[in-house]
mmCIF file of C-alpha atoms in Angstrom:
data_model
loop_
_atom_site.group_PDB
_atom_site.id
_atom_site.type_symbol
_atom_site.label_atom_id
_atom_site.label_comp_id
_atom_site.label_asym_id
_atom_site.label_seq_id
_atom_site.Cartn_x
_atom_site.Cartn_y
_atom_site.Cartn_z
ATOM 1 C CA MET A 1 29.316 -108.393 84.955
ATOM 2 C CA SER A 2 31.264 -105.689 83.634
ATOM 3 C CA THR A 3 30.044 -102.441 81.698
ATOM 4 C CA HIS A 4 32.088 -101.057 78.953
ATOM 5 C CA ASN A 5 31.593 -97.510 78.263
ATOM 6 C CA GLU A 6 33.789 -97.534 75.124
ATOM 7 C CA ILE A 7 33.003 -95.241 72.401
ATOM 8 C CA HIS A 8 34.160 -96.373 69.038
ATOM 9 C CA GLY A 9 34.253 -94.095 66.147
ATOM 10 C CA PRO A 10 35.724 -90.678 65.344
ATOM 11 C CA SER A 11 36.408 -88.372 68.261
ATOM 12 C CA THR A 12 35.975 -84.724 68.248
ATOM 13 C CA GLY A 13 39.580 -83.990 69.229
ATOM 14 C CA PRO A 14 40.995 -83.983 65.662
ATOM 15 C CA TYR A 15 38.197 -82.061 64.186
ATOM 16 C CA LEU A 16 38.416 -79.325 67.032
ATOM 17 C CA ILE A 17 42.312 -79.072 66.360
ATOM 18 C CA GLY A 18 41.608 -78.931 62.592
ATOM 19 C CA PHE A 19 38.975 -76.171 63.001
ATOM 20 C CA ILE A 20 41.234 -74.047 65.194
ATOM 21 C CA LEU A 21 44.061 -74.475 63.047
ATOM 22 C CA ALA A 22 41.895 -73.518 59.857
ATOM 23 C CA VAL A 23 40.630 -70.468 61.754
ATOM 24 C CA PHE A 24 44.174 -69.553 62.644
ATOM 25 C CA PHE A 25 45.540 -69.697 59.145
ATOM 26 C CA THR A 26 42.297 -68.184 57.578
ATOM 27 C CA LEU A 27 42.638 -65.207 59.920
ATOM 28 C CA GLY A 28 46.529 -65.142 59.607
ATOM 29 C CA SER A 29 45.779 -64.464 55.683
ATOM 30 C CA PHE A 30 42.560 -62.289 55.967
ATOM 31 C CA LEU A 31 43.548 -59.645 58.841
ATOM 32 C CA PRO A 32 46.999 -58.578 57.468
ATOM 33 C CA VAL A 33 45.128 -57.757 53.902
ATOM 34 C CA MET A 34 42.054 -56.177 55.496
ATOM 35 C CA TYR A 35 43.915 -53.908 57.948
ATOM 36 C CA GLY A 36 46.892 -52.806 55.529
ATOM 37 C CA MET A 37 49.365 -54.788 57.689
ATOM 38 C CA MET A 38 51.413 -55.755 54.470
ATOM 39 C CA GLU A 39 51.385 -52.471 52.750
ATOM 40 C CA SER A 40 55.250 -51.867 53.329
ATOM 41 C CA TRP A 41 55.968 -55.413 51.986
ATOM 42 C CA ALA A 42 57.255 -55.903 48.559
ATOM 43 C CA ILE A 43 54.681 -57.530 46.246
ATOM 44 C CA SER A 44 56.753 -60.869 45.881
ATOM 45 C CA THR A 45 56.851 -61.149 49.858
ATOM 46 C CA LYS A 46 52.915 -60.688 49.967
ATOM 47 C CA VAL A 47 52.477 -63.389 47.143
ATOM 48 C CA ILE A 48 54.806 -65.678 48.884
ATOM 49 C CA TYR A 49 53.314 -65.287 52.461
ATOM 50 C CA LEU A 50 49.629 -65.644 51.011
ATOM 51 C CA ILE A 51 50.549 -68.739 48.895
ATOM 52 C CA GLY A 52 52.302 -70.158 51.890
ATOM 53 C CA MET A 53 49.294 -69.689 54.100
ATOM 54 C CA ALA A 54 47.088 -71.163 51.518
ATOM 55 C CA LEU A 55 49.253 -74.311 51.146
ATOM 56 C CA ILE A 56 49.309 -74.739 54.786
ATOM 57 C CA GLN A 57 45.492 -74.464 54.971
ATOM 58 C CA ILE A 58 45.168 -77.220 52.309
ATOM 59 C CA ALA A 59 47.376 -79.258 54.412
ATOM 60 C CA VAL A 60 45.413 -78.844 57.433
ATOM 61 C CA GLN A 61 42.244 -79.775 55.457
ATOM 62 C CA ILE A 62 43.599 -82.764 54.006
ATOM 63 C CA VAL A 63 45.017 -84.184 57.211
ATOM 64 C CA PHE A 64 42.382 -83.306 59.570
ATOM 65 C CA PHE A 65 39.072 -83.428 57.657
ATOM 66 C CA LEU A 66 39.784 -85.575 54.614
ATOM 67 C CA HIS A 67 41.844 -88.107 56.649
ATOM 68 C CA LEU A 68 44.271 -88.819 53.937
ATOM 69 C CA ASN A 69 47.252 -89.435 56.611
ATOM 70 C CA SER A 70 46.277 -92.919 58.028
ATOM 71 C CA GLY A 71 44.227 -96.088 57.515
ATOM 72 C CA PRO A 72 44.098 -98.945 55.031
ATOM 73 C CA ASP A 73 42.439 -96.924 52.474
ATOM 74 C CA ALA A 74 44.868 -94.045 52.551
ATOM 75 C CA LYS A 75 46.762 -95.288 49.417
ATOM 76 C CA TRP A 76 43.723 -95.125 47.254
ATOM 77 C CA ASN A 77 42.446 -92.105 48.906
ATOM 78 C CA LEU A 78 45.710 -90.351 47.955
ATOM 79 C CA ILE A 79 45.707 -91.708 44.413
ATOM 80 C CA SER A 80 42.070 -90.260 43.970
ATOM 81 C CA LEU A 81 43.158 -86.983 45.502
ATOM 82 C CA TRP A 82 46.267 -86.714 42.955
ATOM 83 C CA PHE A 83 43.851 -87.478 40.169
ATOM 84 C CA THR A 84 41.565 -84.928 41.115
ATOM 85 C CA VAL A 85 44.170 -82.313 41.258
ATOM 86 C CA ILE A 86 45.662 -83.257 37.792
ATOM 87 C CA CYS A 87 42.122 -83.015 36.296
ATOM 88 C CA VAL A 88 41.578 -79.589 37.870
ATOM 89 C CA PHE A 89 44.938 -78.443 36.502
ATOM 90 C CA ILE A 90 44.194 -79.775 33.062
ATOM 91 C CA ILE A 91 41.142 -78.068 33.002
ATOM 92 C CA ILE A 92 42.310 -74.686 34.375
ATOM 93 C CA GLY A 93 45.336 -74.966 31.952
ATOM 94 C CA GLY A 94 43.097 -75.715 28.913
ATOM 95 C CA THR A 95 40.709 -72.831 29.756
ATOM 96 C CA TRP A 96 43.620 -70.441 30.245
ATOM 97 C CA TRP A 97 45.135 -71.601 26.982
ATOM 98 C CA ALA A 98 41.802 -71.057 25.129
ATOM 99 C CA ILE A 99 41.281 -67.666 26.605
ATOM 100 C CA SER A 100 44.605 -66.390 25.979
ATOM 101 C CA HIS A 101 44.480 -67.518 22.235
ATOM 102 C CA LEU A 102 40.912 -65.926 21.630
ATOM 103 C CA ASN A 103 42.610 -62.566 20.566
ATOM 104 C CA TYR A 104 44.894 -64.402 18.024
ATOM 105 C CA ASN A 105 42.033 -66.427 16.722
ATOM 106 C CA MET A 106 39.422 -63.633 16.649
ATOM 107 C CA MET A 107 41.774 -60.679 15.376
ATOM 108 C CA GLY A 108 43.853 -62.535 12.542
ATOM 109 C CA GLY A 109 47.528 -63.295 12.544
ATOM 110 C CA SER A 110 48.835 -60.119 13.974
ATOM 111 C CA GLY A 111 46.520 -59.918 16.871
ATOM 112 C CA ARG A 112 45.709 -56.328 16.176
ATOM 113 C CA ILE A 113 42.285 -54.835 15.048
ATOM 114 C CA ILE A 114 42.207 -54.575 11.188
ATOM 115 C CA GLU A 115 41.240 -50.879 10.026
ATOM 116 C CA SER A 116 39.971 -50.377 6.642
ATOM 117 C CA GLU A 117 41.191 -47.591 4.413
ATOM 118 C CA VAL A 118 37.854 -46.035 4.597
ATOM 119 C CA SER A 119 37.342 -45.387 8.205
ATOM 120 C CA ARG A 120 41.147 -44.354 8.330
ATOM 121 C CA THR A 121 41.088 -41.434 6.016
ATOM 122 C CA ILE A 122 38.184 -38.865 5.991
ATOM 123 C CA PRO A 123 38.326 -36.533 3.049
ATOM 124 C CA GLU A 124 38.484 -32.842 3.917
ATOM 125 C CA GLU A 125 35.371 -31.943 2.150
ATOM 126 C CA GLN A 126 33.229 -34.369 4.099
ATOM 127 C CA SER A 127 34.677 -33.272 7.471
ATOM 128 C CA SER A 128 34.117 -29.751 6.806
ATOM 129 C CA SER A 129 30.574 -30.109 5.497
ATOM 130 C CA ALA A 130 29.705 -31.914 8.561
ATOM 131 C CA LYS A 131 30.467 -28.782 10.549
ATOM 132 C CA ALA A 132 27.697 -26.462 11.536
ATOM 133 C CA PRO A 133 27.772 -23.129 9.546
ATOM 134 C CA THR A 134 28.556 -20.243 11.722
ATOM 135 C CA GLU A 135 26.510 -17.237 10.598
#
């Protein structure tokens, strides 16, 4: 008669590691911006640093919380992830394209506001009669 105290299922270890890493990379992005530690950096260095931290954060989320690193369903999960990413980029790209072309579509071929001759030239008689008399 033996008693087995085996627990099958996910353990809290990977979730705890993922949480600690997520907090670390979040604070690694937030604190330098909040407290002005990056003010002396060039703008390109700031952008590269923050995008790098965001990409590492995405990798931590994918590995530790979405579990896309192991298992028999990893292939289909990865295909689903890439399909989702492609759809998001298509939506963002289409929105960006539509918004950037609104000015052209609304203002005509030149992209400038078309002024009429009437609003551009005001005769001298009209402008002088609009002034209040000084008596």
